[in-house]
Coordinates of C-alpha atoms and ligand atoms in Angstrom, one line a residue:
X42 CA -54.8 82.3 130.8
X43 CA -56.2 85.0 132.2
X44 CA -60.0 85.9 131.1
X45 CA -61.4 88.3 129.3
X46 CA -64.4 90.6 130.0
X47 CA -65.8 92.9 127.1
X48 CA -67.6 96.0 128.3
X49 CA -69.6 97.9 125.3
X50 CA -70.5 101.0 125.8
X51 CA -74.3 101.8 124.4
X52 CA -75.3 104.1 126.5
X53 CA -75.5 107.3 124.1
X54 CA -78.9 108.3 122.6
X55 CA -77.6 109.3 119.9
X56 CA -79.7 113.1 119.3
X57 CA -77.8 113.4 115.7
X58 CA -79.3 110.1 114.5
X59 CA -82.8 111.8 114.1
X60 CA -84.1 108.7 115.1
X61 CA -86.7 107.0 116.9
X62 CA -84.8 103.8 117.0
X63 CA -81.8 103.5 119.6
X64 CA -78.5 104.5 117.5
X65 CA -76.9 100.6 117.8
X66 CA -79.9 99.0 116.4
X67 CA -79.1 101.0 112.9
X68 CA -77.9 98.4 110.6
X69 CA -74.6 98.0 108.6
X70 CA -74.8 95.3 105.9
X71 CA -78.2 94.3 107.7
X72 CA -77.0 93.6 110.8
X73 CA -77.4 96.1 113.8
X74 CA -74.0 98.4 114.8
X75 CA -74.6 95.9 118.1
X76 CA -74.8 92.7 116.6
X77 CA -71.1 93.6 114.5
X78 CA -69.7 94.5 117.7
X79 CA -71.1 91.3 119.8
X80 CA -70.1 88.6 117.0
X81 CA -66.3 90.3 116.2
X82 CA -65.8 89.8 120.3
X83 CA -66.8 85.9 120.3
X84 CA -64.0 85.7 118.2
X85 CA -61.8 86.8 120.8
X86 CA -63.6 83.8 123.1
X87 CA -64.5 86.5 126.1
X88 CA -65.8 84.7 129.1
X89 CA -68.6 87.9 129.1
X90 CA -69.9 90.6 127.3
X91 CA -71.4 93.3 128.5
X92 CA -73.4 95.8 127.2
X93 CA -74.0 99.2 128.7
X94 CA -77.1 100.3 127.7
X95 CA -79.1 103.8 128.7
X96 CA -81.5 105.2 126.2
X97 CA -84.2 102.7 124.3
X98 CA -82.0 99.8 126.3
X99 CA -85.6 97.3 126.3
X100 CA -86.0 98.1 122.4
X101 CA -82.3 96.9 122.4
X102 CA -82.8 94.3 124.5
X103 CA -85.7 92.6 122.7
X104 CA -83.7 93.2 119.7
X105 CA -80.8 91.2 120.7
X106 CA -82.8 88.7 122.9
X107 CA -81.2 85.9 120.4
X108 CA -78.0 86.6 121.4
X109 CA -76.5 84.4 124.3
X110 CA -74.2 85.2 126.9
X111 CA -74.8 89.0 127.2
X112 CA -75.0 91.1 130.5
X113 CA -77.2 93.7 130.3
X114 CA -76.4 96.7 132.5
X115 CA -78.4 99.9 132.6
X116 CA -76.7 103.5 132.8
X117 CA -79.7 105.4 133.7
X118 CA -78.0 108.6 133.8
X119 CA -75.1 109.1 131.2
X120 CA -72.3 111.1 132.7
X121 CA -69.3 109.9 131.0
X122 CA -67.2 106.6 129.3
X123 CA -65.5 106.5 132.9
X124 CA -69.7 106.3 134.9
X125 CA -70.1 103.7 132.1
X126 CA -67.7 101.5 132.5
X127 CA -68.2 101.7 136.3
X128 CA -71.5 99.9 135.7
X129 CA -70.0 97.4 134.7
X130 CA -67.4 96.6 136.5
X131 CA -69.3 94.9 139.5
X132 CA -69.8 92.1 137.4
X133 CA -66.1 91.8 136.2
X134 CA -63.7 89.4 137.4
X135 CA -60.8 91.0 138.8
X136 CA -58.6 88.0 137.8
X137 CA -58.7 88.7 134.0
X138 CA -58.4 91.6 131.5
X139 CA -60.8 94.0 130.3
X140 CA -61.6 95.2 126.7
X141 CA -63.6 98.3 126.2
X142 CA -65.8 98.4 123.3
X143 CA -68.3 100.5 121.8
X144 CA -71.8 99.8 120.3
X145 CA -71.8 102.2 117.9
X146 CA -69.0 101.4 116.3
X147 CA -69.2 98.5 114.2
X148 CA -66.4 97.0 112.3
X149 CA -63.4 96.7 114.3
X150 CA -61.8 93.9 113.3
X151 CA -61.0 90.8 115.5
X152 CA -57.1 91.0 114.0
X153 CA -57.0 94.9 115.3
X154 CA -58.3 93.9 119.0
X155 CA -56.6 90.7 120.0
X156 CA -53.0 92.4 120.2
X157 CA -54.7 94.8 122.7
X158 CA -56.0 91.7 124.6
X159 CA -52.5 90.0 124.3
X160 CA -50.7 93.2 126.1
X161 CA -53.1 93.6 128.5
X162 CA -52.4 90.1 129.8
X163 CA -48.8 90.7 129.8
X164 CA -49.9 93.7 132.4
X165 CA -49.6 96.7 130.3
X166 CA -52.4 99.3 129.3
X167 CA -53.2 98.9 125.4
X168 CA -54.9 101.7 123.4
X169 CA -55.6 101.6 120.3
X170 CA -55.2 104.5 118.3
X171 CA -55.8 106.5 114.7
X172 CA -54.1 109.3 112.7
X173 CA -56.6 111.4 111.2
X174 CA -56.1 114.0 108.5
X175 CA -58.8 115.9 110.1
X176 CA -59.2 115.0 114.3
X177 CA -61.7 117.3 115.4
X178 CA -64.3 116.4 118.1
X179 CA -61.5 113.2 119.7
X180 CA -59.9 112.8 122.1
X181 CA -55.7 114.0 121.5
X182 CA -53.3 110.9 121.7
X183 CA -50.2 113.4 123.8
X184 CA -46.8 111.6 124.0
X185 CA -43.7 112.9 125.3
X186 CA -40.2 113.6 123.6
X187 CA -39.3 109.8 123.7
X188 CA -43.0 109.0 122.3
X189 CA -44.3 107.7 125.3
X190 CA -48.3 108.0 125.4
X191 CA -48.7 110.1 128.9
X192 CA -52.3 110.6 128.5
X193 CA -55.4 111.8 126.6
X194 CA -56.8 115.2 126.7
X195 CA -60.4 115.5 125.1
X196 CA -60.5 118.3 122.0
X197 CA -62.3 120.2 124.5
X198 CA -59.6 120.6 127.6
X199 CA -57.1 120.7 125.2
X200 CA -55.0 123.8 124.3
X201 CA -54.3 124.7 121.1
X202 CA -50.9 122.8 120.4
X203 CA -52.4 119.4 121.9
X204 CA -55.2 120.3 119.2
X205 CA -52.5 120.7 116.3
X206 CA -51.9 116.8 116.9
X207 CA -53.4 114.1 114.3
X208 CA -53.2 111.2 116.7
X209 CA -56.8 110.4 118.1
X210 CA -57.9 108.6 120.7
X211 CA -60.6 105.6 119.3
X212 CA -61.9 105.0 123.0
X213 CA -60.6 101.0 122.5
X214 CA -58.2 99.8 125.4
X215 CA -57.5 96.5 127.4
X216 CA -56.2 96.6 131.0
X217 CA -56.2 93.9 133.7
X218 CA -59.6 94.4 135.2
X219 CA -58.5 94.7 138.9
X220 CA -56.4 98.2 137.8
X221 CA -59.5 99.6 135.7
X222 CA -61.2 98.7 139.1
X223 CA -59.0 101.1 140.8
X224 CA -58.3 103.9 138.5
X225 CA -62.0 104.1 137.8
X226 CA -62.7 105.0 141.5
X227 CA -60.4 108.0 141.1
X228 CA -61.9 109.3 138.4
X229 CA -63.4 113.0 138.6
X230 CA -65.5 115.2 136.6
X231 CA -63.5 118.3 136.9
X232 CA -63.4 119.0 133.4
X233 CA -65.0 120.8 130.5
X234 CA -67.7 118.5 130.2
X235 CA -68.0 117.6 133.9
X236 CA -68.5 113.9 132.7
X237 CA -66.5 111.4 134.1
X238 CA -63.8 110.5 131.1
X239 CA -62.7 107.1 130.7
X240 CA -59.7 108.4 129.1
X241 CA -58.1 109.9 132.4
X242 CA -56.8 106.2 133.3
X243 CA -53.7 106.9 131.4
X244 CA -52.5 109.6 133.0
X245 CA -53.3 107.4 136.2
X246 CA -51.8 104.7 134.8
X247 CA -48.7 106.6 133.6
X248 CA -48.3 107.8 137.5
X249 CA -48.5 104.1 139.2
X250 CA -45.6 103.1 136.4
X251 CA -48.1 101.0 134.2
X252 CA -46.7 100.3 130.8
X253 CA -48.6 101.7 128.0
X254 CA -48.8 100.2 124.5
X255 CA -50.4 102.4 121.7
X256 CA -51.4 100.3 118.9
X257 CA -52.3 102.6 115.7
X258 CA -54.5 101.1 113.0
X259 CA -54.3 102.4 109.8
X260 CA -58.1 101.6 108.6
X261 CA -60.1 104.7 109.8
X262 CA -63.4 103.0 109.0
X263 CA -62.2 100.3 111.4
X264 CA -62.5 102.6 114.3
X265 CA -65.2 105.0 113.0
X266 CA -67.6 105.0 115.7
X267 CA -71.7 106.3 113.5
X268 CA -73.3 109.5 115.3
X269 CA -75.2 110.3 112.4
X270 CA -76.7 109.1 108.9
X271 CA -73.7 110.4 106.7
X272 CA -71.5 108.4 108.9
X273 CA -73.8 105.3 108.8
X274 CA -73.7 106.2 104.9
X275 CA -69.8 105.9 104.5
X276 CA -69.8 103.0 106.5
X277 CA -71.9 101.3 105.2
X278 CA -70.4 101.4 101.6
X279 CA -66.9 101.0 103.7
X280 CA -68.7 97.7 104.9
X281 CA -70.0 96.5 100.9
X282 CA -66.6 97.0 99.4
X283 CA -65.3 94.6 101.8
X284 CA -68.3 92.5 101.2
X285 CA -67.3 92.8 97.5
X286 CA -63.6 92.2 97.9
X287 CA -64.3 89.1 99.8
X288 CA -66.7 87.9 96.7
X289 CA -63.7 88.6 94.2
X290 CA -61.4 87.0 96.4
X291 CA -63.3 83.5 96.3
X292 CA -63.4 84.2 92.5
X293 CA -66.6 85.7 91.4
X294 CA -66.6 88.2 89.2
X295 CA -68.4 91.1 90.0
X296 CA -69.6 93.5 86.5
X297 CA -69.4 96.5 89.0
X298 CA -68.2 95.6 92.2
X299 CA -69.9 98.9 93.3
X300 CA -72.6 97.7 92.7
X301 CA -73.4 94.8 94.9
X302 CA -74.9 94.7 98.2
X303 CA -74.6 92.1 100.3
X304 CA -76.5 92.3 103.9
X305 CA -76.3 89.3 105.0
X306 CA -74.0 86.1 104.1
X307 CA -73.1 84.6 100.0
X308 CA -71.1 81.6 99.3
X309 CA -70.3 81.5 95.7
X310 CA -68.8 78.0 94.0
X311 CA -66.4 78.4 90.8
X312 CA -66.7 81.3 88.3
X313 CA -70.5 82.4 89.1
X314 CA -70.6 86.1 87.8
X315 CA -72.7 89.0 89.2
X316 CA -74.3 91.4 87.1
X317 CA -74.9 95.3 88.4
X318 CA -77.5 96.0 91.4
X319 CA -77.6 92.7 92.9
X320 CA -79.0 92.4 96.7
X321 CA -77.7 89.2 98.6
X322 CA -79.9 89.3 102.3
X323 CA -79.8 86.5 104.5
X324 CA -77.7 83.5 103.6
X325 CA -77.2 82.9 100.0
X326 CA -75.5 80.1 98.3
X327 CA -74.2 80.0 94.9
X328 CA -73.3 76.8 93.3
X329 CA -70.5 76.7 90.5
X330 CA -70.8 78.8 87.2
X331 CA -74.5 80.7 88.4
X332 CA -75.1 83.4 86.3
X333 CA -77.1 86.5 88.3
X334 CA -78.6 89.0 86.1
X335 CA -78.8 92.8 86.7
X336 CA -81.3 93.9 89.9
X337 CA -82.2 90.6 91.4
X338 CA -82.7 90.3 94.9
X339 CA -81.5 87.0 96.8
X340 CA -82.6 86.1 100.1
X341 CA -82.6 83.0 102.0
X342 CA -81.6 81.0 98.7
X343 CA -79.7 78.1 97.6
X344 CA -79.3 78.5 94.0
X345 CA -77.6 75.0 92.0
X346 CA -74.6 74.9 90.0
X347 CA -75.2 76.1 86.1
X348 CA -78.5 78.2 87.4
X349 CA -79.2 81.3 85.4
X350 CA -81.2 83.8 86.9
X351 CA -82.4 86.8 84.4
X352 CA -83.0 89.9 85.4
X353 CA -84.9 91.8 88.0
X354 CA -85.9 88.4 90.1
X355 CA -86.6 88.4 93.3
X356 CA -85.7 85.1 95.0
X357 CA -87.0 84.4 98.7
X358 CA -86.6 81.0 100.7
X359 CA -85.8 79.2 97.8
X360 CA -84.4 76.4 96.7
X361 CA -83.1 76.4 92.9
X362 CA -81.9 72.7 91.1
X363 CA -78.9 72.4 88.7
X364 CA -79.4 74.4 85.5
X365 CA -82.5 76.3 85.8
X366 CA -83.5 79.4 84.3
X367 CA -85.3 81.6 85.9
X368 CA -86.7 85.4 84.9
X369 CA -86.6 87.9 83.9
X370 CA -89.7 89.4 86.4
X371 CA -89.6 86.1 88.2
X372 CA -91.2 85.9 91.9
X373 CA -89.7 83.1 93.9
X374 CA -91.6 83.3 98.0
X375 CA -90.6 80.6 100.6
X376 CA -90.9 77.5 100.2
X377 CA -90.1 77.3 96.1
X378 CA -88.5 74.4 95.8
X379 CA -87.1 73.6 92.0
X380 CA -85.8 70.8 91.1
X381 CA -83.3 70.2 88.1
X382 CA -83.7 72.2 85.0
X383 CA -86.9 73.9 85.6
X384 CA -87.8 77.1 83.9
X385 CA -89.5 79.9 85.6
X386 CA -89.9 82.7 83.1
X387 CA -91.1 86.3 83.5
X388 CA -94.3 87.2 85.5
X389 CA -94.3 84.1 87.3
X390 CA -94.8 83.8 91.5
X391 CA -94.3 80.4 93.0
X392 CA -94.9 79.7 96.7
X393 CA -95.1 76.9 98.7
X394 CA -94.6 75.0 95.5
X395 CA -92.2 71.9 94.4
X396 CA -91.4 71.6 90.5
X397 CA -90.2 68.3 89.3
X398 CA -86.9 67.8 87.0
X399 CA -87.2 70.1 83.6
X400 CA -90.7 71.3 84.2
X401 CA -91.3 74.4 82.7
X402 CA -93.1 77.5 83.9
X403 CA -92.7 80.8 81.0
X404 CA -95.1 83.0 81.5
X405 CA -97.5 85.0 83.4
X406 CA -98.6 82.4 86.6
X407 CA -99.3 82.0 89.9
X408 CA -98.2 79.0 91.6
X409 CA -99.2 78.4 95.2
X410 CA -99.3 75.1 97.4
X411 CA -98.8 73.2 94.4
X412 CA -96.8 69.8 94.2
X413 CA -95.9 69.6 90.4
X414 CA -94.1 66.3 88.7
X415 CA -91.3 66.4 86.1
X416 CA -91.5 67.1 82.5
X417 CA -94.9 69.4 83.4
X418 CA -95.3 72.4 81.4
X419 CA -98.0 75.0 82.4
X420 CA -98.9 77.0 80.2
X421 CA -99.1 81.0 80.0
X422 CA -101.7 82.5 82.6
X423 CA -102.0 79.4 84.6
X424 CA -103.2 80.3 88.7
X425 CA -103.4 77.7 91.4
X426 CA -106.5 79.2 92.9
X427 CA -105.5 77.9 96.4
X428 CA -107.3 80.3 99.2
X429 CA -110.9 80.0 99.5
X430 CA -111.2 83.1 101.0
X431 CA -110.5 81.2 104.7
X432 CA -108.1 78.4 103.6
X433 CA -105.3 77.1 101.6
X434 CA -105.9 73.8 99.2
X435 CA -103.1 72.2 97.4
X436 CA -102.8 71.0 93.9
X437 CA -101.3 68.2 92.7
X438 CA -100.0 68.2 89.0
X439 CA -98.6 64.9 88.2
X440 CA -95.5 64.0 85.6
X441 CA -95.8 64.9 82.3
X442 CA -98.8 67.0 82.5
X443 CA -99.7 69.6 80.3
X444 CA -102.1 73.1 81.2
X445 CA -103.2 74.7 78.5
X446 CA -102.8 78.6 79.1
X447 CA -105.3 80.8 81.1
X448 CA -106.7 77.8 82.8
X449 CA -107.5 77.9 86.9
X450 CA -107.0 75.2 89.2
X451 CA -109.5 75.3 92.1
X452 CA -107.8 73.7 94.8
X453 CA -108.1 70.9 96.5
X454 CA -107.3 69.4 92.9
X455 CA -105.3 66.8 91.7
X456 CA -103.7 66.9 87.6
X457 CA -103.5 63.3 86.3
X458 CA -99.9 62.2 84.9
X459 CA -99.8 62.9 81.3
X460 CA -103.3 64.5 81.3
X461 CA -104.0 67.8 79.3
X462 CA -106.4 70.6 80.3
X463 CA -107.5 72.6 77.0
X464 CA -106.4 76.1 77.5
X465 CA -108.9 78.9 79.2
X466 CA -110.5 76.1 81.4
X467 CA -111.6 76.2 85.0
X468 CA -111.0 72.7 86.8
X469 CA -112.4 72.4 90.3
X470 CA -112.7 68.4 90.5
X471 CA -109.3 65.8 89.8
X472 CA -108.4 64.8 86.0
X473 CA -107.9 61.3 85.7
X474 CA -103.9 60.2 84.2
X475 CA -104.3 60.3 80.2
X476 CA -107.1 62.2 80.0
X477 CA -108.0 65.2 78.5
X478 CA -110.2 68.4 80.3
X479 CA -112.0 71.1 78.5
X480 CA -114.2 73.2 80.6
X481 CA -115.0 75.8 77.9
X482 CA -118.5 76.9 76.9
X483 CA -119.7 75.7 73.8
X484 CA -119.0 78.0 70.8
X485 CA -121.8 80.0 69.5
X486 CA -121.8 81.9 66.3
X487 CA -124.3 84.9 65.5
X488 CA -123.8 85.3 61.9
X489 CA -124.8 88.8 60.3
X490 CA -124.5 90.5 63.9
X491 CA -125.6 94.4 64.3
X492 CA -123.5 96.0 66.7
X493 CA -125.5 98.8 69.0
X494 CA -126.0 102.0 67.8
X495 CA -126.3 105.3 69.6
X496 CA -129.2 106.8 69.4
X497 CA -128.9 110.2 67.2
X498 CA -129.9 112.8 69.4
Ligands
UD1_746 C1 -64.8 109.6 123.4 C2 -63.5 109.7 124.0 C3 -62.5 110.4 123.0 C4 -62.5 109.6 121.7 C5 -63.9 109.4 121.2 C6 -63.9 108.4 120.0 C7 -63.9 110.0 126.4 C8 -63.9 110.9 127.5 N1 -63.6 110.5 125.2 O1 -65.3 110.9 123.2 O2 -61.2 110.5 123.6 O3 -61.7 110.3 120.8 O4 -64.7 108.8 122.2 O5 -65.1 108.4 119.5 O6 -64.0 108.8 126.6 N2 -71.2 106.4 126.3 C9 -72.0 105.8 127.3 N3 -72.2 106.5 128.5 C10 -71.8 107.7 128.7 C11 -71.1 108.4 127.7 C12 -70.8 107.7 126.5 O7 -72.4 104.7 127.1 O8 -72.1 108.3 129.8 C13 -70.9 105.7 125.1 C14 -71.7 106.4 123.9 O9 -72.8 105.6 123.7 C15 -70.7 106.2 122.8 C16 -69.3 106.2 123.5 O10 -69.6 105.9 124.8 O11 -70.8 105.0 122.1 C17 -68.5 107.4 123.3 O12 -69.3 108.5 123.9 P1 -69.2 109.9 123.3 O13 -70.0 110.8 124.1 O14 -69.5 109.9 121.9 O15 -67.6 110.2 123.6 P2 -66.8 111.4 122.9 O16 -67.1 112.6 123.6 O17 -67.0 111.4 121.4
CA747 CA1 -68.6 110.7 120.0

């Protein structure tokens, strides 16, 4: 078969951004415009991808450093799709096929591209094209009486009948790379613009007798390319209600499937429902039957089966056991690891902290660098007082222990199993198993006390 090169145009600055940040580094769904377009074309299992890139192109470049397999070609100077592609094509293979993508727009599907790659091999020109209620500022799709496409005239060249037409041009097309090559070279910039327009191959196509096969999608938001925030705005909630669908699909149930972001990936098991204002970032797993209350944030999690999550949590690098509860308020940070049927109730940070089976956790703590047993229960206003100021100490609590409330652990420190530490007590040194830890001052009662007066002036 013959291969396929990807050339993505990212050239543009993108002025109507306002934006210091190049325009394909904005994010849909928490991914870059770039990254979308990059990870839909490994689908189509191109043998390179390269990106065109003018303006901010080593912000870009760092940006997408993690991203393997991509050519990196500058357009110092942008004077046209057709210069663009140009720099690109010495490192094409004239063999294969060529798609033509853009950076900045994002969520073409793989389904809506591959056709265009199959015609192309067959030796045809394939555009790919979109009706549009309201087609000012593209390029004109112009066909002739048998509904041939003879070429593309931008809005504006165009005269006021090729305006009248609804058929746009997206700027996506796939042509065997050796007749790009060659129509590219003729290209001129004797036009309104005086850039050199890509879209001038298929009139040249049209005259050497090359076959040309319009496909018209009939998503808009498939082909919207973003050139400013109100457009990154519609796409982007284009972008969650697939997200959502996608959820419903697998059989969660969404309370407001409006309200649900997801930038990043989920994976829900059997009947987990959603409540309202619910972040997923990163990847997220969702065992059978979790419950997620309203405005919880989920990043970087694996939450068990039965887990219940109340209310405005924010869960980071987690890991959650079976049948936990957790919330409202709670603050999970990486490297929370729960097991089984722990409870983490409201006011409540954990980091870098393991919590044995059923352990329970209700109010009001700070849990850092801790390694705690099973069946522990610390009470309210409990801190691991881990940092010294220069390091972090851990503390131990064993199975079965019990911390009375407002007590402070002064790491290092190890909690014996089954021990107790009376509540408001500071502990700095290890409590033996079984044993029992005050640290409170003696009592002292002042019987008959005079409260101070103010002098009477
Ligand atoms: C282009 C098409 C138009 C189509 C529209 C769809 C041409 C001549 N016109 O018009 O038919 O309806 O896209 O959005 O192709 N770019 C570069 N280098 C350049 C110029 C552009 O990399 O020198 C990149 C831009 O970053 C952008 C894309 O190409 O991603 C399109 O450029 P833009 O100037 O927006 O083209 P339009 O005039 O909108
Ligand atoms: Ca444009």
């Amino acid at each position: 078969m013959q291969q396929l090169s990807v050339v993505i145009l990212a050239a543009g600055k993108g002025k109507r951004m306002v934006s210091d940040l190049p325009k394909v580094l904005h994010s849909v769904g928490g991914k870059s415009l770039l990254t979308h377009v990059l990870a839909t074309v490994s689908g189509l299992d191109p043998a390179v991808r390269v990106v065109v890139y003018g303006y901010g192109g080593d912000r870009v470049k760092i940006a997408l450093a993690g991203e393997r397999g991509v050519v990196w070609v500058e357009q110092a100077e942008q004077l046209g799709t057709g210069h663009a592609v140009a720099q690109a094509l010495p490192l094409l293979d004239d063999a294969g096929v060529t798609l033509v993508l853009y950076g900045d727009v994002p969520l073409t599907r793989r389904e809506t591209l591959q056709p265009l790659v199959d015609q192309a091999r067959q030796g045809k020109l394939a555009l790919l094209t979109v009706n549009l209620a309201d087609p000012s500022g593209y390029g004109r799709i112009v066909r002739n009486e048998q509904g041939q496409v003879q070429r593309i005239v931008e809005e504006k060249d165009a005269t006021p009948a090729e305006c009248d037409r609804h058929e746009v041009n997206t700027g996506i097309l796939a042509v065997a790379t050796a007749k790009l090559r060659s129509w590219v070279a003729e290209l001129g910039n004797d036009n309104a613009q005086g850039e050199y327009y890509l879209t001038d191959i298929v009139a040249l196509a049209g005259r050497d007798g090359v076959a040309i096969e319009a496909f018209t999608t009939n998503e808009p938001a498939e082909v919207q390319g973003i050139n400013d925030r109100r457009q990154l705005a519609e796409l982007e909630r284009f972008y969650q209600m697939r997200q959502a669908e996608a959820l419903l699909d697998h059989g969660a149930t969404l309370l407001d499937p409006v309200r649900v972001d997801v930038r990043g990936e989920v994976t829900t098991g059997k009947d987990v429902v959603i409540d309202v204002d619910v972040v997923f970032e990163g990847v997220v797993r969702l065992g059978d039957r979790v419950k997620v209350g309203p405005f919880c944030v989920l990043k970087d999690a694996v939450i068990g089966d039965d887990v219940e999550i109340f209310s405005h949590s924010r869960i980071e690098g987690a890991e959650v056991g079976a049948g936990a509860q957790i919330g409202p308020f709670a603050r999970l940070r990486p490297g929370s690891q729960l097991a089984a049927g722990v409870h983490i109730g409201n006011f409540v940070e954990t980091k870098k902290t393991t919590i044995g089976p059923g352990s329970k956790v209700n109010h009001l703590t700070y849990l850092g660098d801790a390694e705690i047993g099973a069946g522990v229960n610390v009470g309210a206003g409990t801190i691991t007082c881990n940092y010294d100021g220069a390091n972090k100490h851990k503390t131990v609590i064993d199975d079965g222990a019990f911390i009375g409330s407002n007590s402070s652990l002064v790491a290092p420190v190890r909690i014996g199993k089954g021990a107790t530490i009376g509540a408001g007590s500071a502990v700095g040194r290890d409590v033996p198993d079984g044993s029992l830890c005050l640290t409170r001052a003696p009592r002292k009662d002042v019987s008959h006390w005079k409260r101070p007066v103010k002098p009477k002036s």
